[in-house]
């Protein structure tokens, strides 16, 4: 059993209490679509973002900010000012994109856009180029980035399934 006292506060706990000498704050920002929010999980709080956040809950130096929204594609989260090609009827969401994430001074950004680009029939080359733009925006400011690969989705269109497979394989090499 651990305990901490100060002139006005006392705390006891059966858990381990860590006193950190570092004042560094480590904010991780998640740019995502619905999966990271729990869509498809047996319970919404079972999402990987929820579990990740809970695993850090005992340490106030760590924070997870989730900027995602269901249905989002890589076009939604591009850096502010990136030109959107003709034929793509999506606007960059400046409140949930990589530029906004960088304004939060993150230690790391996790990009989890597993299938909505394929659902919108965006070509592999476009998805990979968008991922590179997002990664370059962050790494140019010294922020680490992890891009999650695609995930299974019940597509009936074999072309969309193939796009998912190709992006999954190429993302590990070309981003």
Coordinates of N, CA and C in Angstrom, one line a residue:
X1 N 0.9 -1.2 0.0 CA 0.0 0.0 0.0 C 0.9 1.2 0.0
X2 N 0.6 2.2 -0.9 CA 1.4 3.4 -1.0 C 0.6 4.6 -0.5
X3 N 1.3 5.6 0.0 CA 0.6 6.8 0.4 C 1.5 8.0 0.1
X4 N 0.8 9.1 -0.2 CA 1.5 10.4 -0.4 C 0.8 11.5 0.4
X5 N 1.6 12.3 1.0 CA 0.9 13.5 1.7 C 1.6 14.8 1.3
X6 N 0.9 15.8 1.4 CA 1.4 17.2 1.2 C 0.7 18.0 2.2
X7 N 1.0 19.3 2.2 CA 0.4 20.1 3.3 C -1.1 20.2 3.2
X8 N -1.7 19.9 2.1 CA -3.2 20.0 2.0 C -3.8 18.8 1.4
X9 N -3.1 17.8 0.9 CA -3.6 16.7 0.2 C -3.0 15.4 0.7
X10 N -3.8 14.4 0.8 CA -3.3 13.1 1.2 C -3.9 12.0 0.3
X11 N -3.2 11.0 -0.1 CA -3.7 10.0 -1.0 C -3.1 8.7 -0.6
X12 N -4.0 7.7 -0.5 CA -3.6 6.3 -0.3 C -4.1 5.5 -1.4
X13 N -3.4 4.4 -1.7 CA -3.8 3.6 -2.8 C -3.2 2.2 -2.6
X14 N -3.9 1.2 -3.1 CA -3.4 -0.2 -3.1 C -2.6 -0.4 -4.4
X15 N -2.6 0.6 -5.3 CA -1.8 0.5 -6.5 C -0.5 1.1 -6.3
X16 N 0.4 0.8 -7.2 CA 1.7 1.4 -7.3 C 1.6 2.9 -7.5
X17 N 2.2 3.8 -6.8 CA 2.2 5.2 -7.0 C 3.6 5.6 -7.5
X18 N 3.7 6.2 -8.6 CA 4.9 6.6 -9.2 C 5.1 8.1 -9.1
X19 N 6.2 8.6 -8.5 CA 6.5 10.0 -8.5 C 7.6 10.2 -9.6
X20 N 7.2 11.0 -10.6 CA 8.0 11.2 -11.7 C 8.9 12.5 -11.5
X21 N 10.1 12.4 -11.9 CA 10.9 13.6 -11.8 C 10.8 14.4 -13.1
X22 N 10.3 13.8 -14.1 CA 10.1 14.5 -15.4 C 8.8 15.2 -15.4
X23 N 8.8 16.4 -16.0 CA 7.5 17.1 -16.2 C 7.1 17.0 -17.7
X24 N 7.7 16.2 -18.4 CA 7.4 16.0 -19.8 C 6.0 15.5 -20.0
X25 N 5.2 16.1 -20.9 CA 3.9 15.6 -21.2 C 3.9 14.9 -22.5
X26 N 3.3 13.8 -22.6 CA 3.4 13.0 -23.8 C 1.9 12.8 -24.3
X27 N 1.5 13.7 -25.2 CA 0.2 13.6 -25.8 C 0.3 12.9 -27.1
X28 N -0.5 11.8 -27.3 CA -0.6 11.1 -28.5 C -2.0 11.5 -29.1
X29 N -2.0 11.8 -30.4 CA -3.2 12.2 -31.1 C -3.5 11.1 -32.1
X30 N -4.8 10.7 -32.1 CA -5.3 9.7 -33.1 C -6.1 10.3 -34.1
X31 N -5.8 10.2 -35.4 CA -6.6 10.6 -36.5 C -7.2 9.3 -37.1
X32 N -8.5 9.2 -37.1 CA -9.1 7.9 -37.4 C -10.5 8.1 -37.9
X33 N -11.0 6.9 -38.3 CA -12.4 6.8 -38.7 C -13.1 6.0 -37.6
X34 N -14.2 5.3 -37.9 CA -15.0 4.8 -36.8 C -14.4 3.6 -36.0
X35 N -13.6 2.8 -36.6 CA -13.0 1.6 -36.0 C -12.3 2.0 -34.7
X36 N -11.5 3.0 -34.7 CA -10.8 3.4 -33.5 C -11.8 3.9 -32.4
X37 N -13.0 4.2 -32.8 CA -14.0 4.6 -31.8 C -14.8 3.5 -31.3
X38 N -14.6 2.3 -31.8 CA -15.3 1.1 -31.3 C -16.3 0.5 -32.2
X39 N -16.5 1.1 -33.4 CA -17.4 0.5 -34.4 C -16.9 -0.9 -34.7
X40 N -17.8 -1.9 -34.6 CA -17.5 -3.3 -34.9 C -17.0 -4.0 -33.6
X41 N -16.6 -3.4 -32.6 CA -16.2 -4.0 -31.4 C -17.5 -4.5 -30.6
X42 N -17.3 -5.6 -29.8 CA -18.5 -6.1 -29.1 C -19.0 -5.0 -28.1
X43 N -18.2 -4.1 -27.6 CA -18.6 -3.0 -26.8 C -17.7 -1.8 -27.2
X44 N -18.3 -0.6 -27.4 CA -17.6 0.6 -27.9 C -16.3 0.9 -27.0
X45 N -16.4 0.6 -25.7 CA -15.2 0.9 -24.9 C -14.1 -0.1 -25.1
X46 N -14.4 -1.1 -25.9 CA -13.4 -2.1 -26.3 C -12.5 -1.7 -27.4
X47 N -12.7 -0.5 -27.9 CA -11.9 0.0 -29.1 C -10.4 0.1 -28.7
X48 N -9.5 0.0 -29.6 CA -8.1 0.0 -29.3 C -7.7 1.4 -28.7
X49 N -8.4 2.5 -29.1 CA -8.1 3.8 -28.5 C -8.5 3.8 -27.1
X50 N -9.7 3.3 -26.8 CA -10.2 3.2 -25.4 C -9.3 2.4 -24.5
X51 N -8.8 1.3 -25.0 CA -7.9 0.4 -24.2 C -6.6 1.1 -24.0
X52 N -6.1 1.7 -25.1 CA -4.8 2.4 -25.0 C -4.9 3.6 -24.0
X53 N -5.9 4.4 -24.0 CA -6.1 5.5 -23.1 C -6.2 4.9 -21.6
X54 N -6.9 3.8 -21.4 CA -7.1 3.3 -20.1 C -5.7 2.8 -19.6
X55 N -4.9 2.2 -20.5 CA -3.6 1.7 -20.1 C -2.7 2.8 -19.6
X56 N -2.9 4.1 -20.0 CA -2.1 5.2 -19.6 C -2.8 6.0 -18.4
X57 N -3.9 5.6 -18.0 CA -4.7 6.4 -17.1 C -4.0 6.6 -15.7
X58 N -3.1 5.8 -15.3 CA -2.5 6.0 -14.0 C -1.3 6.9 -14.0
X59 N -1.0 7.5 -15.2 CA 0.2 8.4 -15.3 C -0.3 9.7 -16.0
X60 N -0.3 10.7 -15.2 CA -0.8 12.0 -15.7 C 0.1 12.6 -16.8
X61 N 1.2 12.1 -17.0 CA 2.1 12.7 -18.1 C 1.6 12.3 -19.4
X62 N 0.8 11.2 -19.5 CA 0.3 10.7 -20.8 C -1.1 11.1 -21.1
X63 N -1.4 11.4 -22.3 CA -2.8 11.8 -22.7 C -3.0 11.3 -24.1
X64 N -4.2 10.9 -24.4 CA -4.6 10.5 -25.8 C -5.7 11.4 -26.2
X65 N -5.5 12.0 -27.3 CA -6.6 12.9 -27.9 C -7.1 12.3 -29.2
X66 N -8.4 12.0 -29.3 CA -8.9 11.3 -30.4 C -9.7 12.4 -31.3
X67 N -9.1 12.6 -32.5 CA -9.7 13.7 -33.3 C -10.5 13.0 -34.5
X68 N -10.8 11.8 -34.4 CA -11.4 11.1 -35.5 C -12.9 11.3 -35.6
X69 N -13.4 10.8 -36.7 CA -14.9 10.8 -36.9 C -15.2 9.7 -37.9
X70 N -16.2 9.0 -37.6 CA -16.7 7.9 -38.5 C -16.9 8.3 -39.9
X71 N -16.5 7.5 -40.8 CA -16.6 7.7 -42.3 C -15.5 8.5 -42.9
X72 N -14.6 9.0 -42.1 CA -13.5 9.8 -42.6 C -12.5 9.0 -43.5
X73 N -11.9 9.7 -44.5 CA -10.9 9.2 -45.4 C -9.6 9.9 -45.2
X74 N -8.6 9.5 -45.9 CA -7.3 10.2 -45.8 C -7.5 11.6 -46.3
X75 N -8.4 11.9 -47.2 CA -8.6 13.3 -47.7 C -9.1 14.2 -46.5
X76 N -9.9 13.7 -45.6 CA -10.4 14.6 -44.5 C -9.2 15.1 -43.6
X77 N -8.2 14.3 -43.5 CA -7.2 14.6 -42.5 C -5.9 15.1 -43.1
X78 N -5.9 15.4 -44.4 CA -4.7 16.0 -45.0 C -4.3 17.3 -44.3
X79 N -3.0 17.8 -44.5 CA -2.7 19.1 -44.0 C -3.5 20.2 -44.6
X80 N -3.8 21.2 -43.7 CA -4.6 22.3 -44.2 C -3.9 22.9 -45.4
X81 N -4.7 23.2 -46.4 CA -4.1 23.9 -47.6 C -3.7 22.9 -48.7
X82 N -3.8 21.6 -48.5 CA -3.4 20.6 -49.5 C -4.5 20.7 -50.6
X83 N -4.1 20.8 -51.8 CA -5.1 20.8 -52.9 C -5.8 19.4 -53.0
X84 N -7.1 19.4 -53.1 CA -7.9 18.2 -53.3 C -8.1 18.0 -54.8
X85 N -7.8 16.8 -55.4 CA -7.9 16.6 -56.8 C -9.4 16.7 -57.3
X86 N -9.6 17.1 -58.5 CA -10.9 17.1 -59.2 C -11.5 15.7 -59.0
X87 N -12.8 15.6 -58.9 CA -13.5 14.4 -58.8 C -13.6 13.8 -57.4
X88 N -12.9 14.5 -56.4 CA -13.0 14.1 -55.0 C -13.8 15.1 -54.3
X89 N -15.0 14.8 -53.9 CA -15.9 15.7 -53.3 C -15.8 15.7 -51.7
X90 N -14.6 15.8 -51.2 CA -14.3 15.8 -49.8 C -13.5 17.1 -49.5
X91 N -13.8 17.7 -48.4 CA -13.1 18.8 -47.9 C -12.2 18.4 -46.7
X92 N -11.1 19.0 -46.5 CA -10.2 18.8 -45.4 C -10.9 19.3 -44.1
X93 N -11.0 18.5 -43.1 CA -11.6 19.0 -41.8 C -10.5 19.6 -41.0
X94 N -10.5 20.9 -40.9 CA -9.4 21.6 -40.2 C -9.5 21.5 -38.7
X95 N -10.6 20.9 -38.2 CA -10.7 20.7 -36.8 C -10.3 19.3 -36.4
X96 N -10.0 18.4 -37.4 CA -9.7 17.0 -37.1 C -8.5 16.5 -38.0
X97 N -7.8 17.4 -38.6 CA -6.7 16.9 -39.5 C -5.4 16.9 -38.9
X98 N -4.4 16.6 -39.7 CA -3.0 16.5 -39.1 C -2.5 17.9 -38.7
X99 N -2.9 18.9 -39.3 CA -2.5 20.3 -38.9 C -3.1 20.6 -37.5
X100 N -4.3 20.2 -37.3 CA -4.9 20.4 -35.9 C -4.2 19.5 -34.9
X101 N -3.9 18.3 -35.3 CA -3.2 17.4 -34.4 C -1.8 18.0 -34.0
X102 N -1.1 18.6 -35.0 CA 0.2 19.2 -34.7 C 0.1 20.4 -33.8
X103 N -1.0 21.1 -33.8 CA -1.2 22.3 -33.0 C -1.4 21.8 -31.5
X104 N -1.6 20.6 -31.2 CA -1.7 20.1 -29.9 C -0.4 19.6 -29.3
X105 N 0.7 19.9 -30.0 CA 2.1 19.6 -29.6 C 2.2 18.1 -29.2
X106 N 1.9 17.2 -30.1 CA 1.9 15.8 -29.7 C 3.3 15.2 -29.7
X107 N 3.5 14.2 -28.9 CA 4.7 13.3 -29.0 C 4.6 12.4 -30.2
X108 N 3.3 11.9 -30.4 CA 3.1 11.0 -31.5 C 1.7 11.2 -32.1
X109 N 1.6 10.7 -33.4 CA 0.3 10.7 -34.0 C 0.1 9.3 -34.6
X110 N -1.1 8.8 -34.3 CA -1.5 7.5 -34.9 C -2.6 7.7 -35.9
X111 N -2.4 7.2 -37.1 CA -3.3 7.4 -38.2 C -4.0 6.0 -38.4
X112 N -5.3 5.9 -38.2 CA -6.0 4.7 -38.3 C -7.2 4.9 -39.3
X113 N -7.0 4.8 -40.6 CA -8.0 4.9 -41.6 C -8.1 3.6 -42.4
X114 N -8.7 2.6 -41.8 CA -8.6 1.3 -42.4 C -9.3 0.9 -43.6
X115 N -10.5 1.6 -44.0 CA -11.2 1.1 -45.2 C -12.0 2.1 -45.9
X116 N -12.2 3.3 -45.4 CA -13.1 4.2 -46.0 C -12.6 4.7 -47.4
X117 N -11.3 4.8 -47.6 CA -10.8 5.2 -48.9 C -11.2 4.1 -49.9
X118 N -11.1 2.9 -49.6 CA -11.5 1.8 -50.5 C -13.0 1.8 -50.7
X119 N -13.7 2.1 -49.7 CA -15.2 2.1 -49.8 C -15.6 3.2 -50.8
X120 N -14.8 4.3 -50.8 CA -15.1 5.4 -51.8 C -14.4 5.2 -53.1
X121 N -13.8 4.1 -53.3 CA -13.1 3.7 -54.6 C -12.0 4.7 -54.9
X122 N -11.3 5.1 -53.9 CA -10.1 5.9 -54.1 C -8.9 5.0 -54.5
X123 N -8.2 5.4 -55.5 CA -7.1 4.5 -56.0 C -6.0 4.3 -54.9
X124 N -5.3 3.2 -55.0 CA -4.1 2.9 -54.1 C -3.1 4.1 -54.1
X125 N -2.8 4.5 -55.3 CA -1.7 5.6 -55.4 C -2.2 6.9 -54.6
X126 N -3.5 7.2 -54.7 CA -4.0 8.4 -54.0 C -3.9 8.2 -52.5
X127 N -4.3 7.0 -52.0 CA -4.2 6.7 -50.6 C -2.8 6.8 -50.1
X128 N -1.9 6.2 -50.8 CA -0.5 6.2 -50.3 C 0.1 7.6 -50.4
X129 N -0.2 8.4 -51.4 CA 0.2 9.8 -51.5 C -0.3 10.6 -50.3
X130 N -1.6 10.4 -50.0 CA -2.2 11.1 -48.8 C -1.5 10.7 -47.5
X131 N -1.3 9.4 -47.3 CA -0.6 9.0 -46.1 C 0.8 9.6 -46.0
X132 N 1.5 9.7 -47.2 CA 2.9 10.3 -47.2 C 2.8 11.8 -46.8
X133 N 1.8 12.5 -47.3 CA 1.6 13.9 -47.0 C 1.4 14.1 -45.5
X134 N 0.6 13.3 -44.9 CA 0.3 13.3 -43.5 C 1.5 13.1 -42.7
X135 N 2.2 12.0 -43.0 CA 3.5 11.6 -42.3 C 4.5 12.7 -42.5
X136 N 4.7 13.3 -43.7 CA 5.7 14.3 -43.9 C 5.4 15.6 -43.1
X137 N 4.1 15.9 -43.0 CA 3.7 17.1 -42.2 C 4.1 16.9 -40.7
X138 N 3.9 15.8 -40.2 CA 4.3 15.5 -38.8 C 5.8 15.4 -38.6
X139 N 6.4 14.5 -39.4 CA 7.8 14.3 -39.2 C 8.7 15.6 -39.4
X140 N 8.2 16.4 -40.3 CA 8.9 17.7 -40.5 C 8.9 18.6 -39.2
X141 N 8.0 18.3 -38.3 CA 8.0 19.0 -37.0 C 8.5 18.1 -35.9
X142 N 9.2 17.0 -36.2 CA 9.8 16.1 -35.2 C 8.8 15.2 -34.5
X143 N 7.6 15.0 -35.0 CA 6.6 14.2 -34.4 C 6.6 12.8 -35.0
X144 N 6.6 11.8 -34.2 CA 6.6 10.4 -34.6 C 5.2 10.1 -35.2
X145 N 5.1 9.3 -36.2 CA 3.8 8.9 -36.8 C 3.8 7.4 -37.0
X146 N 2.6 6.8 -36.6 CA 2.4 5.4 -36.9 C 1.1 5.3 -37.7
X147 N 1.2 4.7 -38.9 CA 0.1 4.5 -39.8 C -0.4 3.0 -39.7
X148 N -1.6 2.9 -39.2 CA -2.2 1.5 -39.1 C -2.6 1.0 -40.5
X149 N -2.5 -0.2 -40.7 CA -2.8 -0.8 -42.1 C -4.3 -1.0 -42.1
X150 N -4.7 -1.4 -43.3 CA -6.2 -1.7 -43.6 C -6.6 -2.9 -42.7
X151 N -7.9 -3.0 -42.7 CA -8.5 -4.2 -41.9 C -9.6 -4.8 -42.8
X152 N -10.0 -6.0 -42.5 CA -11.1 -6.6 -43.2 C -12.4 -5.8 -43.1
X153 N -13.1 -5.8 -44.2 CA -14.4 -5.2 -44.3 C -15.3 -6.0 -45.2
X154 N -16.5 -6.0 -45.0 CA -17.4 -6.9 -45.8 C -17.7 -6.2 -47.2
X155 N -16.7 -6.0 -48.0 CA -16.9 -5.5 -49.3 C -17.5 -6.6 -50.2
X156 N -18.4 -6.3 -51.0 CA -18.9 -7.3 -52.0 C -18.2 -7.1 -53.4
X157 N -17.6 -5.9 -53.5 CA -16.9 -5.6 -54.8 C -15.4 -6.1 -54.7
X158 N -15.1 -7.0 -55.5 CA -13.7 -7.6 -55.5 C -12.6 -6.5 -55.7
X159 N -12.9 -5.5 -56.5 CA -12.0 -4.4 -56.7 C -11.6 -3.7 -55.4
X160 N -12.6 -3.5 -54.5 CA -12.4 -2.8 -53.2 C -11.6 -3.7 -52.3
X161 N -11.9 -5.0 -52.4 CA -11.1 -5.9 -51.6 C -9.6 -5.9 -52.0
X162 N -9.4 -5.9 -53.3 CA -8.1 -5.9 -53.9 C -7.3 -4.6 -53.5
X163 N -8.0 -3.4 -53.5 CA -7.4 -2.2 -53.1 C -7.0 -2.3 -51.6
X164 N -7.8 -2.9 -50.8 CA -7.5 -3.1 -49.4 C -6.2 -3.9 -49.2
X165 N -6.1 -5.0 -50.0 CA -4.9 -5.8 -49.9 C -3.7 -5.1 -50.4
X166 N -3.8 -4.4 -51.5 CA -2.6 -3.7 -52.0 C -2.1 -2.6 -51.0
X167 N -3.1 -1.8 -50.5 CA -2.7 -0.7 -49.6 C -2.1 -1.3 -48.4
X168 N -2.6 -2.4 -47.9 CA -2.1 -3.1 -46.7 C -0.6 -3.4 -46.9
X169 N -0.3 -4.1 -48.0 CA 1.0 -4.5 -48.3 C 2.0 -3.3 -48.6
X170 N 1.5 -2.4 -49.4 CA 2.4 -1.3 -49.8 C 2.6 -0.2 -48.7
X171 N 1.6 -0.1 -47.8 CA 1.8 0.9 -46.7 C 3.0 0.6 -45.9
X172 N 3.3 -0.7 -45.7 CA 4.4 -1.1 -44.8 C 5.7 -0.7 -45.5
X173 N 5.7 -0.6 -46.8 CA 7.0 -0.3 -47.5 C 7.1 1.1 -47.9
X174 N 6.0 1.8 -48.3 CA 6.1 3.1 -49.0 C 5.7 4.3 -48.2
X175 N 5.4 4.1 -46.9 CA 5.0 5.3 -46.1 C 6.1 5.6 -45.2

